[in-house]
Tab-separated table of C-alpha atoms and ligand atoms in Angstrom:
chain	number	residue	atom	x	y	z
P	1	MET	CA	33.178	-4.195	18.386
P	2	LYS	CA	30.128	-3.051	20.313
P	3	SER	CA	28.901	-5.068	23.233
P	4	TYR	CA	25.208	-5.328	24.363
P	5	LYS	CA	23.673	-6.349	27.655
P	6	LEU	CA	20.704	-8.084	29.115
P	7	PHE	CA	17.543	-6.049	29.940
P	8	ILE	CA	16.198	-6.842	33.331
P	9	GLY	CA	13.916	-4.701	35.380
P	10	GLY	CA	14.208	-1.751	33.104
P	11	LYS	CA	18.044	-1.769	33.161
P	12	TRP	CA	20.731	-2.948	30.741
P	13	ILE	CA	22.975	-5.092	32.779
P	14	LYS	CA	25.812	-7.600	32.367
P	15	SER	CA	25.126	-11.383	32.838
P	16	VAL	CA	25.971	-12.694	36.280
P	17	LYS	CA	28.881	-14.650	35.029
P	18	GLY	CA	29.982	-11.956	32.521
P	19	GLU	CA	30.447	-14.444	29.737
P	20	THR	CA	29.702	-13.250	26.238
P	21	PHE	CA	29.230	-14.587	22.646
P	22	LYS	CA	29.328	-12.972	19.156
P	23	SER	CA	26.578	-12.646	16.558
P	24	ILE	CA	27.935	-13.529	13.056
P	25	ASP	CA	27.064	-12.052	9.611
P	26	PRO	CA	26.313	-15.111	7.544
P	27	SER	CA	27.200	-13.485	4.264
P	28	THR	CA	30.813	-12.979	5.386
P	29	GLY	CA	31.210	-15.343	8.395
P	30	LYS	CA	32.516	-12.402	10.399
P	31	PRO	CA	31.205	-11.281	13.822
P	32	ILE	CA	29.117	-8.094	14.123
P	33	ALA	CA	28.594	-7.535	17.869
P	34	ILE	CA	29.057	-9.052	21.353
P	35	PHE	CA	26.157	-10.298	23.615
P	36	GLN	CA	25.741	-11.575	27.129
P	37	LYS	CA	25.659	-15.320	27.645
P	38	GLY	CA	22.882	-15.295	30.223
P	39	ASN	CA	22.171	-18.412	32.328
P	40	GLY	CA	19.756	-19.738	34.957
P	41	GLU	CA	20.872	-17.073	37.451
P	42	ASP	CA	20.018	-14.260	34.949
P	43	ILE	CA	16.645	-15.961	34.300
P	44	GLU	CA	15.977	-15.983	38.041
P	45	LYS	CA	16.626	-12.201	38.151
P	46	ALA	CA	14.492	-11.623	35.130
P	47	VAL	CA	11.544	-13.616	36.726
P	48	ARG	CA	11.838	-11.564	39.934
P	49	ALA	CA	11.752	-8.350	37.886
P	50	ALA	CA	8.757	-9.552	35.805
P	51	GLU	CA	6.943	-10.564	38.939
P	52	LYS	CA	7.563	-7.131	40.506
P	53	ALA	CA	6.166	-5.361	37.489
P	54	LEU	CA	3.127	-7.641	37.168
P	55	PRO	CA	0.571	-5.997	39.532
P	56	ALA	CA	0.933	-2.532	37.986
P	57	TRP	CA	0.847	-3.799	34.415
P	58	LYS	CA	-2.064	-5.993	34.989
P	59	ASP	CA	-3.923	-3.137	36.594
P	60	THR	CA	-3.179	-0.744	33.721
P	61	PRO	CA	-6.459	-0.573	31.659
P	62	ALA	CA	-6.214	-2.687	28.598
P	63	PRO	CA	-6.820	0.269	26.164
P	64	LYS	CA	-3.991	2.002	27.882
P	65	ARG	CA	-1.704	-0.968	27.355
P	66	GLY	CA	-2.984	-0.804	23.705
P	67	GLN	CA	-1.775	2.789	23.424
P	68	ILE	CA	1.658	1.712	24.254
P	69	LEU	CA	1.596	-1.066	21.631
P	70	PHE	CA	0.484	1.512	19.023
P	71	LYS	CA	3.429	3.565	19.948
P	72	VAL	CA	5.668	0.507	19.477
P	73	ALA	CA	4.158	0.083	15.905
P	74	LYS	CA	4.927	3.741	15.141
P	75	LEU	CA	8.555	3.505	16.316
P	76	LEU	CA	9.011	0.257	14.273
P	77	LYS	CA	7.652	2.158	11.261
P	78	GLN	CA	10.068	4.970	11.798
P	79	ASN	CA	13.010	2.538	12.184
P	80	LYS	CA	11.871	0.030	9.564
P	81	ASP	CA	14.760	0.585	7.103
P	82	GLN	CA	17.482	0.548	9.808
P	83	LEU	CA	16.053	-2.575	11.482
P	84	ALA	CA	15.710	-4.434	8.136
P	85	LYS	CA	19.346	-3.601	7.255
P	86	LEU	CA	20.483	-4.942	10.620
P	87	MET	CA	18.383	-8.097	10.256
P	88	THR	CA	19.894	-8.795	6.781
P	89	GLN	CA	23.458	-8.395	8.262
P	90	GLU	CA	22.603	-10.634	11.221
P	91	MET	CA	20.664	-13.471	9.599
P	92	GLY	CA	21.046	-13.030	5.907
P	93	LYS	CA	17.582	-12.709	4.455
P	94	VAL	CA	17.360	-10.255	1.477
P	95	LEU	CA	16.542	-6.680	2.421
P	96	ASN	CA	13.033	-6.729	0.901
P	97	GLU	CA	12.084	-9.691	2.976
P	98	ALA	CA	13.664	-8.189	6.040
P	99	LYS	CA	11.520	-5.098	5.621
P	100	GLY	CA	8.521	-7.586	5.374
P	101	ASP	CA	9.603	-9.077	8.706
P	102	VAL	CA	9.596	-5.705	10.342
P	103	GLN	CA	6.277	-4.927	8.688
P	104	GLU	CA	4.741	-8.112	10.180
P	105	ALA	CA	5.860	-6.767	13.653
P	106	ILE	CA	4.291	-3.434	12.916
P	107	ASP	CA	1.034	-5.233	11.911
P	108	ILE	CA	0.864	-7.364	15.050
P	109	PHE	CA	1.491	-4.474	17.425
P	110	GLU	CA	-1.233	-2.496	15.665
P	111	TYR	CA	-3.631	-5.455	15.726
P	112	MET	CA	-2.989	-6.163	19.466
P	113	GLY	CA	-3.093	-2.469	20.253
P	114	GLY	CA	-6.668	-2.614	18.962
P	115	GLU	CA	-7.346	-5.749	21.080
P	116	GLY	CA	-6.821	-3.470	24.094
P	117	ARG	CA	-10.349	-2.110	23.342
P	118	ARG	CA	-11.897	-5.550	22.874
P	119	LEU	CA	-10.502	-8.505	24.788
P	120	PHE	CA	-13.994	-9.834	24.564
P	121	GLY	CA	-15.596	-12.158	27.094
P	122	HIS	CA	-18.980	-13.823	26.795
P	123	THR	CA	-22.269	-13.014	28.529
P	124	VAL	CA	-24.404	-16.208	28.748
P	125	PRO	CA	-27.846	-16.790	30.052
P	126	SER	CA	-28.230	-18.549	33.361
P	127	GLU	CA	-30.548	-21.620	33.876
P	128	LEU	CA	-31.891	-19.739	36.994
P	129	LYS	CA	-33.811	-16.551	37.238
P	130	ASP	CA	-32.135	-13.273	38.551
P	131	LYS	CA	-28.638	-14.673	37.898
P	132	PHE	CA	-26.177	-13.225	35.448
P	133	CYS	CA	-23.270	-15.214	33.922
P	134	MET	CA	-20.216	-14.013	32.004
P	135	THR	CA	-16.583	-14.630	31.301
P	136	ILE	CA	-13.563	-12.259	31.359
P	137	ARG	CA	-9.982	-12.732	30.323
P	138	GLN	CA	-7.252	-12.525	32.834
P	139	PRO	CA	-3.479	-12.560	32.367
P	140	LEU	CA	-1.475	-15.673	33.131
P	141	GLY	CA	1.360	-13.853	35.024
P	142	VAL	CA	4.982	-14.084	34.050
P	143	VAL	CA	5.416	-15.685	30.602
P	144	GLY	CA	8.535	-17.041	28.868
P	145	LEU	CA	8.954	-16.396	25.133
P	146	ILE	CA	11.572	-18.446	23.176
P	147	SER	CA	11.886	-17.171	19.682
P	148	PRO	CA	13.846	-18.382	16.535
P	149	TRP	CA	16.201	-16.560	14.305
P	150	ASN	CA	14.351	-16.876	10.946
P	151	PHE	CA	11.814	-14.037	11.730
P	152	PRO	CA	13.907	-12.220	14.338
P	153	ILE	CA	11.644	-9.189	14.691
P	154	ALA	CA	8.272	-10.606	13.632
P	155	ILE	CA	8.211	-13.732	15.789
P	156	PRO	CA	9.222	-12.128	19.081
P	157	SER	CA	6.530	-9.607	18.275
P	158	TRP	CA	3.891	-12.162	17.564
P	159	LYS	CA	4.541	-13.333	21.134
P	160	ILE	CA	5.243	-10.087	22.973
P	161	ALA	CA	2.302	-8.098	21.552
P	162	PRO	CA	-0.527	-10.503	22.717
P	163	ALA	CA	1.279	-11.310	25.937
P	164	LEU	CA	1.412	-7.600	26.877
P	165	ILE	CA	-2.071	-6.758	25.751
P	166	CYS	CA	-3.492	-9.529	27.958
P	167	GLY	CA	-1.606	-8.020	30.969
P	168	ASN	CA	1.231	-10.526	31.353
P	169	THR	CA	4.906	-9.530	31.964
P	170	VAL	CA	7.403	-11.141	29.714
P	171	ILE	CA	10.886	-12.674	29.478
P	172	LEU	CA	12.232	-13.022	26.003
P	173	LYS	CA	14.965	-15.533	25.219
P	174	PRO	CA	15.848	-15.078	21.561
P	175	SER	CA	17.907	-17.350	19.325
P	176	SER	CA	21.657	-16.963	19.738
P	177	ASP	CA	21.830	-16.323	16.008
P	178	THR	CA	19.920	-13.068	16.290
P	179	PRO	CA	20.395	-11.327	19.610
P	180	PHE	CA	21.026	-8.054	17.928
P	181	CYS	CA	17.564	-7.843	16.480
P	182	ALA	CA	16.111	-8.738	19.866
P	183	VAL	CA	18.092	-5.936	21.532
P	184	LYS	CA	16.842	-3.475	19.013
P	185	LEU	CA	13.242	-4.552	19.451
P	186	ILE	CA	13.516	-4.200	23.278
P	187	GLU	CA	15.008	-0.775	22.870
P	188	ILE	CA	11.944	0.290	20.861
P	189	LEU	CA	9.536	-1.329	23.460
P	190	THR	CA	11.245	0.669	26.165
P	191	GLU	CA	11.179	3.896	24.152
P	192	ALA	CA	7.445	3.436	23.562
P	193	GLY	CA	6.797	3.335	27.327
P	194	VAL	CA	6.599	-0.329	28.237
P	195	PRO	CA	7.312	0.034	31.947
P	196	ALA	CA	10.414	-1.391	33.745
P	197	GLY	CA	10.254	-5.129	34.192
P	198	ALA	CA	7.192	-5.634	31.942
P	199	VAL	CA	9.537	-6.891	29.194
P	200	ASN	CA	12.875	-8.489	30.037
P	201	LEU	CA	15.503	-9.842	27.707
P	202	VAL	CA	17.893	-12.595	28.501
P	203	THR	CA	20.255	-13.607	25.703
P	204	GLY	CA	22.176	-16.852	25.968
P	205	PRO	CA	22.245	-20.515	25.229
P	206	GLY	CA	19.055	-22.682	25.163
P	207	SER	CA	20.912	-25.280	27.343
P	208	THR	CA	21.190	-22.796	30.264
P	209	ALA	CA	19.022	-19.735	29.932
P	210	GLY	CA	16.291	-21.458	27.801
P	211	THR	CA	16.063	-24.508	29.993
P	212	ALA	CA	15.938	-22.345	33.146
P	213	LEU	CA	13.049	-20.393	31.677
P	214	ILE	CA	11.270	-23.571	30.582
P	215	LYS	CA	11.623	-25.219	34.031
P	216	HIS	CA	11.072	-22.132	36.188
P	217	PRO	CA	8.295	-22.886	38.685
P	218	ARG	CA	6.897	-19.341	38.725
P	219	VAL	CA	6.760	-18.862	34.934
P	220	ARG	CA	3.243	-19.509	33.883
P	221	ALA	CA	3.522	-20.129	30.207
P	222	ILE	CA	6.118	-20.824	27.488
P	223	SER	CA	5.621	-19.892	23.914
P	224	PHE	CA	8.197	-21.593	21.655
P	225	THR	CA	8.906	-21.463	17.958
P	226	GLY	CA	11.660	-23.792	16.765
P	227	SER	CA	12.630	-27.333	16.114
P	228	LYS	CA	10.517	-30.473	16.772
P	229	GLU	CA	13.248	-31.833	19.119
P	230	THR	CA	13.362	-28.738	21.272
P	231	GLY	CA	9.535	-28.535	21.177
P	232	LYS	CA	9.457	-32.045	22.771
P	233	PHE	CA	12.027	-30.871	25.369
P	234	VAL	CA	9.723	-27.894	26.250
P	235	THR	CA	6.731	-30.185	26.692
P	236	GLU	CA	8.656	-32.579	28.854
P	237	ASN	CA	10.163	-29.990	31.174
P	238	ALA	CA	7.584	-27.199	31.369
P	239	GLY	CA	5.560	-29.048	34.110
P	240	LEU	CA	2.038	-27.729	34.358
P	241	LYS	CA	2.768	-24.464	32.420
P	242	LYS	CA	0.544	-23.495	29.497
P	243	VAL	CA	2.805	-24.309	26.548
P	244	GLY	CA	2.371	-23.010	22.940
P	245	LEU	CA	4.449	-24.653	20.219
P	246	GLU	CA	5.208	-24.063	16.600
P	247	LEU	CA	7.569	-26.663	15.333
P	248	GLY	CA	8.005	-26.468	11.559
P	249	GLY	CA	6.723	-28.239	8.556
P	250	LYS	CA	7.221	-30.125	5.444
P	251	ASN	CA	4.843	-28.080	3.447
P	252	PRO	CA	3.554	-29.306	0.025
P	253	ILE	CA	2.428	-27.378	-3.076
P	254	ILE	CA	0.027	-29.618	-5.047
P	255	ILE	CA	-0.010	-28.743	-8.753
P	256	MET	CA	-3.005	-30.227	-10.627
P	257	GLU	CA	-3.097	-30.796	-14.433
P	258	ASP	CA	-5.446	-27.866	-14.829
P	259	ALA	CA	-3.326	-25.410	-12.932
P	260	ASN	CA	-1.968	-22.175	-14.250
P	261	LEU	CA	1.671	-23.328	-14.526
P	262	LYS	CA	3.154	-19.907	-14.718
P	263	LEU	CA	1.405	-18.913	-11.410
P	264	ALA	CA	2.373	-22.146	-9.790
P	265	LEU	CA	6.026	-21.558	-10.944
P	266	GLU	CA	6.053	-18.218	-9.102
P	267	GLY	CA	4.583	-19.797	-6.006
P	268	VAL	CA	7.074	-22.514	-5.918
P	269	LEU	CA	10.044	-20.169	-6.422
P	270	TRP	CA	8.818	-17.836	-3.699
P	271	GLY	CA	7.777	-20.601	-1.305
P	272	ALA	CA	10.929	-22.751	-1.706
P	273	PHE	CA	13.633	-20.158	-2.055
P	274	GLY	CA	12.179	-17.176	-0.298
P	275	THR	CA	14.190	-16.700	2.977
P	276	THR	CA	16.565	-19.262	1.397
P	277	GLY	CA	13.977	-21.894	2.365
P	278	GLN	CA	14.420	-21.008	6.038
P	279	ARG	CA	10.692	-20.574	6.896
P	280	CYS	CA	8.627	-23.034	8.796
P	281	THR	CA	6.117	-22.420	6.071
P	282	ALA	CA	8.663	-23.007	3.265
P	283	ALA	CA	7.500	-25.132	0.323
P	284	SER	CA	9.630	-28.138	0.388
P	285	ARG	CA	7.527	-30.653	-1.546
P	286	VAL	CA	6.124	-30.061	-5.016
P	287	ILE	CA	3.406	-32.679	-5.534
P	288	ILE	CA	2.543	-32.576	-9.230
P	289	HIS	CA	0.221	-34.276	-11.731
P	290	LYS	CA	2.403	-36.472	-13.837
P	291	SER	CA	0.876	-34.971	-17.069
P	292	VAL	CA	2.357	-31.575	-16.420
P	293	LYS	CA	5.482	-32.647	-14.548
P	294	GLU	CA	7.953	-32.497	-17.374
P	295	LYS	CA	6.870	-29.186	-18.627
P	296	PHE	CA	6.824	-27.659	-15.177
P	297	GLU	CA	10.189	-29.096	-14.279
P	298	LYS	CA	11.733	-27.392	-17.382
P	299	MET	CA	10.191	-24.111	-16.359
P	300	LEU	CA	11.306	-24.463	-12.750
P	301	LEU	CA	14.894	-25.433	-13.851
P	302	GLN	CA	15.197	-22.465	-16.150
P	303	SER	CA	14.000	-19.909	-13.600
P	304	THR	CA	16.086	-21.472	-10.735
P	305	LYS	CA	19.226	-21.152	-12.836
P	306	LYS	CA	18.716	-17.429	-13.200
P	307	LEU	CA	18.431	-16.814	-9.418
P	308	VAL	CA	21.304	-14.639	-8.122
P	309	LEU	CA	23.026	-15.654	-4.838
P	310	GLY	CA	24.631	-13.030	-2.680
P	311	SER	CA	24.592	-10.704	0.180
P	312	GLY	CA	21.035	-9.791	1.046
P	313	LEU	CA	21.950	-6.110	1.107
P	314	LYS	CA	22.638	-6.086	-2.648
P	315	LYS	CA	19.793	-5.031	-4.816
P	316	ASP	CA	20.002	-7.836	-7.389
P	317	THR	CA	20.332	-10.671	-4.881
P	318	ASP	CA	17.513	-13.223	-5.011
P	319	ILE	CA	18.788	-15.690	-2.461
P	320	GLY	CA	20.835	-14.767	0.614
P	321	PRO	CA	22.980	-17.077	2.700
P	322	LEU	CA	21.894	-19.750	5.223
P	323	VAL	CA	22.048	-18.654	8.769
P	324	ASN	CA	25.312	-20.359	9.874
P	325	LYS	CA	27.751	-23.118	9.009
P	326	LYS	CA	25.735	-25.823	10.724
P	327	ALA	CA	22.776	-25.001	8.444
P	328	VAL	CA	24.977	-25.495	5.306
P	329	GLU	CA	26.149	-28.904	6.811
P	330	LYS	CA	22.607	-29.929	7.395
P	331	VAL	CA	21.324	-28.953	3.933
P	332	HIS	CA	24.225	-30.676	2.317
P	333	HIS	CA	23.645	-33.773	4.432
P	334	TYR	CA	20.148	-34.078	3.000
P	335	THR	CA	21.541	-33.592	-0.502
P	336	LEU	CA	23.784	-36.659	0.058
P	337	ILE	CA	20.906	-38.592	1.525
P	338	GLY	CA	18.690	-37.660	-1.461
P	339	LYS	CA	21.265	-38.921	-3.932
P	340	LYS	CA	21.713	-42.134	-1.921
P	341	GLU	CA	17.961	-42.671	-1.727
P	342	GLY	CA	17.862	-42.540	-5.558
P	343	ALA	CA	16.233	-39.243	-6.193
P	344	LYS	CA	17.379	-37.406	-9.266
P	345	LEU	CA	19.182	-34.147	-8.724
P	346	LEU	CA	18.184	-31.592	-11.248
P	347	CYS	CA	20.295	-28.651	-10.083
P	348	GLY	CA	22.324	-27.350	-7.126
P	349	GLY	CA	23.387	-29.917	-4.467
P	350	MET	CA	26.388	-28.049	-3.174
P	351	PRO	CA	27.650	-25.131	-1.052
P	352	VAL	CA	28.970	-22.108	-2.952
P	353	ASN	CA	32.733	-21.621	-2.911
P	354	ARG	CA	32.901	-18.119	-1.368
P	355	PRO	CA	33.000	-16.685	2.207
P	356	GLY	CA	29.827	-16.960	4.188
P	357	TYR	CA	27.262	-19.711	4.272
P	358	PHE	CA	25.771	-19.962	0.798
P	359	TYR	CA	24.099	-22.991	-0.731
P	360	LYS	CA	22.902	-23.483	-4.279
P	361	PRO	CA	19.196	-23.748	-4.727
P	362	THR	CA	18.659	-27.540	-5.135
P	363	ILE	CA	15.865	-29.483	-6.939
P	364	PHE	CA	15.338	-33.278	-6.643
P	365	THR	CA	12.850	-34.922	-8.781
P	366	GLU	CA	11.406	-38.513	-9.041
P	367	VAL	CA	11.247	-38.345	-5.292
P	368	LYS	CA	9.244	-41.099	-3.529
P	369	PRO	CA	6.945	-39.969	-0.741
P	370	ASN	CA	8.749	-42.003	1.888
P	371	MET	CA	12.243	-40.813	1.150
P	372	LYS	CA	13.850	-38.866	3.961
P	373	ILE	CA	14.119	-35.729	1.747
P	374	ALA	CA	10.346	-35.895	1.407
P	375	GLN	CA	9.814	-36.464	5.093
P	376	GLU	CA	12.191	-34.444	7.160
P	377	GLU	CA	12.426	-30.616	7.570
P	378	ILE	CA	15.584	-29.491	5.674
P	379	PHE	CA	15.147	-25.694	6.435
P	380	GLY	CA	17.077	-24.748	3.256
P	381	PRO	CA	16.610	-24.098	-0.440
P	382	THR	CA	15.787	-27.748	-1.373
P	383	ILE	CA	12.783	-28.902	-3.349
P	384	ALA	CA	11.464	-32.459	-3.660
P	385	ILE	CA	9.255	-32.993	-6.719
P	386	ILE	CA	6.888	-35.911	-6.333
P	387	PRO	CA	4.878	-37.020	-9.332
P	388	VAL	CA	1.191	-38.375	-8.689
P	389	LYS	CA	-1.605	-39.556	-10.919
P	390	ASN	CA	-4.557	-37.727	-9.340
P	391	LEU	CA	-5.812	-35.528	-6.600
P	392	ASP	CA	-6.489	-38.486	-4.164
P	393	GLU	CA	-2.903	-39.514	-4.477
P	394	ALA	CA	-1.672	-35.967	-4.175
P	395	ILE	CA	-3.547	-35.519	-0.913
P	396	ASN	CA	-2.400	-38.857	0.445
P	397	VAL	CA	1.171	-37.877	-0.260
P	398	ALA	CA	0.610	-34.423	1.203
P	399	ASN	CA	-0.533	-35.957	4.401
P	400	ASN	CA	2.023	-38.645	4.538
P	401	VAL	CA	4.342	-36.647	6.891
P	402	THR	CA	4.413	-35.999	10.591
P	403	TYR	CA	4.097	-32.267	10.154
P	404	GLY	CA	1.059	-30.268	9.252
P	405	LEU	CA	1.791	-26.486	9.045
P	406	SER	CA	1.212	-24.958	5.670
P	407	SER	CA	0.013	-26.324	2.300
P	408	SER	CA	-1.115	-25.091	-1.047
P	409	ILE	CA	-2.924	-26.278	-4.162
P	410	TYR	CA	-2.769	-24.749	-7.695
P	411	THR	CA	-5.908	-25.687	-9.634
P	412	ASN	CA	-8.624	-23.901	-11.558
P	413	ASP	CA	-11.184	-26.505	-10.667
P	414	ILE	CA	-13.227	-25.400	-7.609
P	415	ARG	CA	-13.948	-29.012	-6.721
P	416	ASN	CA	-10.245	-29.815	-6.433
P	417	ALA	CA	-9.754	-26.749	-4.343
P	418	PHE	CA	-12.516	-27.460	-1.803
P	419	ILE	CA	-11.509	-31.166	-1.559
P	420	ALA	CA	-7.924	-30.061	-0.770
P	421	ILE	CA	-9.144	-27.504	1.784
P	422	GLU	CA	-11.092	-30.204	3.518
P	423	LYS	CA	-8.674	-33.128	3.298
P	424	ILE	CA	-5.152	-31.622	3.722
P	425	GLU	CA	-4.032	-32.051	7.267
P	426	ALA	CA	-2.498	-28.753	7.969
P	427	GLY	CA	-3.097	-25.545	9.879
P	428	LEU	CA	-2.997	-23.447	6.780
P	429	THR	CA	-4.170	-24.172	3.177
P	430	TYR	CA	-3.600	-21.665	0.368
P	431	VAL	CA	-5.460	-21.973	-2.920
P	432	ASN	CA	-3.562	-20.618	-6.035
P	433	SER	CA	-0.957	-19.023	-3.742
P	434	SER	CA	2.294	-20.209	-2.212
P	435	THR	CA	2.685	-21.808	1.271
P	436	ILE	CA	4.142	-18.628	2.769
P	437	GLY	CA	2.758	-15.226	3.506
P	438	SER	CA	0.343	-15.564	6.407
P	439	GLU	CA	-1.190	-12.323	7.780
P	440	VAL	CA	-1.094	-11.421	11.432
P	441	HIS	CA	-4.802	-11.058	12.014
P	442	LEU	CA	-5.422	-14.677	11.242
P	443	PRO	CA	-4.484	-17.739	13.302
P	444	PHE	CA	-1.198	-19.273	12.557
P	445	GLY	CA	-0.035	-22.893	13.547
P	446	GLY	CA	-0.220	-26.429	12.574
P	447	THR	CA	-1.611	-29.889	13.173
P	448	LYS	CA	0.058	-33.178	14.146
P	449	ASP	CA	3.791	-32.744	15.148
P	450	THR	CA	3.841	-29.065	14.147
P	451	GLY	CA	2.587	-28.199	17.524
P	452	ASN	CA	0.227	-28.817	20.387
P	453	GLY	CA	-2.814	-27.305	18.861
P	454	THR	CA	-2.231	-23.736	19.828
P	455	ARG	CA	-2.463	-20.924	17.190
P	456	GLU	CA	-0.383	-17.738	17.237
P	457	ALA	CA	-1.544	-14.446	15.815
P	458	GLY	CA	-5.047	-13.417	15.263
P	459	TRP	CA	-7.651	-13.665	17.964
P	460	THR	CA	-6.300	-17.114	18.867
P	461	ALA	CA	-3.207	-15.495	20.281
P	462	LEU	CA	-5.295	-14.212	23.143
P	463	GLU	CA	-6.175	-17.723	24.041
P	464	GLU	CA	-2.452	-18.504	24.356
P	465	PHE	CA	-1.781	-15.614	26.680
P	466	SER	CA	-4.809	-15.385	28.848
P	467	GLU	CA	-7.094	-17.516	30.898
P	468	VAL	CA	-10.878	-17.316	31.187
P	469	LYS	CA	-12.604	-16.577	34.337
P	470	THR	CA	-16.200	-17.470	34.722
P	471	ILE	CA	-18.390	-15.300	36.867
P	472	TYR	CA	-21.834	-15.879	38.282
P	473	ILE	CA	-23.815	-13.017	39.860
P	474	ASP	CA	-26.878	-13.983	41.752
P	475	TYR	CA	-29.156	-10.978	42.471
P	476	SER	CA	-32.241	-13.101	43.632
P	477	GLY	CA	-31.447	-12.424	47.282
P	478	ARG	CA	-31.917	-16.121	48.164
P	479	LEU	CA	-29.939	-19.296	47.735
P	480	GLN	CA	-30.556	-20.747	44.245
P	481	LYS	CA	-29.284	-24.111	43.307
P	482	ALA	CA	-28.225	-25.113	39.863
P	483	GLN	CA	-29.124	-28.470	38.320
P	484	SER	CA	-32.678	-28.243	39.463
P	485	ILE	CA	-31.799	-29.181	43.016
P	486	THR	CA	-34.610	-28.055	45.343
F	1	LIG	C1	7.908	-19.029	10.307
F	1	LIG	O1	8.618	-19.369	9.323
F	1	LIG	O2	8.052	-19.587	11.423
F	1	LIG	O3	3.648	-17.119	6.391
F	1	LIG	C2	6.811	-18.002	10.189
F	1	LIG	C3	4.867	-16.815	6.500
F	1	LIG	C4	5.290	-15.737	7.523
F	1	LIG	C5	5.530	-16.384	8.803
F	1	LIG	C6	6.532	-17.489	8.851
F	1	LIG	N1	4.208	-14.795	7.648
F	1	LIG	O4	5.725	-17.319	5.789
């Protein structure tokens, strides 16, 4: 079996301790390659390398940095099929979606490459004569990026591309479920001409490598996507660093009585079972007007029963495996809770008896808004159907969770649509479309416990990875005092 190394200061090296771990194919349960179990000492080395590379990278004109990002996009395009296949093997999502994941990375590198020619500041009038005021963007320094396994190429790219274009140097600590994808992404960055030390990769456990990165006094920012619990740990341990968090959701699809039910059905199937429900944006609650509930349930049940489970590499597979054994246990744990809470199980509710980590698509109905299965993030193919009597109640139920990432409403009444847009407490609201499928040039992130108010992607990603410097230039040739002081 092939073994891969850490990437520090432009070199592939073994971890200090030399310990390793294996990445597992979730459709078979078998290992696919060996990776370094980096720890705090490796992080220290990576920080030094990133600090060393910082002055030259920072001084490289942003449009030139952009050229390198364009080259990354080009190489990702050339390697798209291969990368997608590897991703399917490493974390299970079906091949088509894996291609979408790589495409999302291509998109963000292209978008941020273009930002190299913008990175706008402001020019602002002064309250005094012969004085000029403006702002510029400056890099933060060395930044730490901690990425999840569910978008193993796209999410590291969401973080790396804006961090680099802003002139920061980077340490990536990817999820231990997807180190292979991270290694491949770093290889491409290097081939594209990202200079030695500007991007470093430390694979290894969150408890050692991740924690060391979060706590490191000379790392200026942490961008983290993952669980709420780890998000809290980041906040509590990052000191005064700038912290960006994206911590999941309990995303609702509201279906009104006037909705196009066929369209809503497609949206629910795609939102709930796409990526086997393992998206932060996955639709896990269907909040439906009671007058159409029965009809919709029948349609949903019929379509769900037709879904084919299997290896994501096979053409006819609709739903791939969950990422690992623990994920199967977690999803099943919630099935047992749902039953205990008195929700009605319409289908699924059990693991599949075959090698790998498969779980049947699961639908609960007659779910009450306060039940655990309607409150907590399951991160699997489980839907909770909650009947309601009108839009007001639907919005109350939608908002009755601690998360606020994505949301959706199916309706043909423009009034319903705009009320939902205004009232749903979430970072994203879709109208007549599912809860998943954000585009890289728009801000992405959530309200309430989904994060700390930062937004990834789009122009807002630049806020996350730069700071603003305010500049006053007085060309009057005398001392002028602001605030009308004479
Ligand atoms: C995530 O699950 O963390 O909108 C990100 C979507 C994707 C991104 C999901 N573009 O579902």
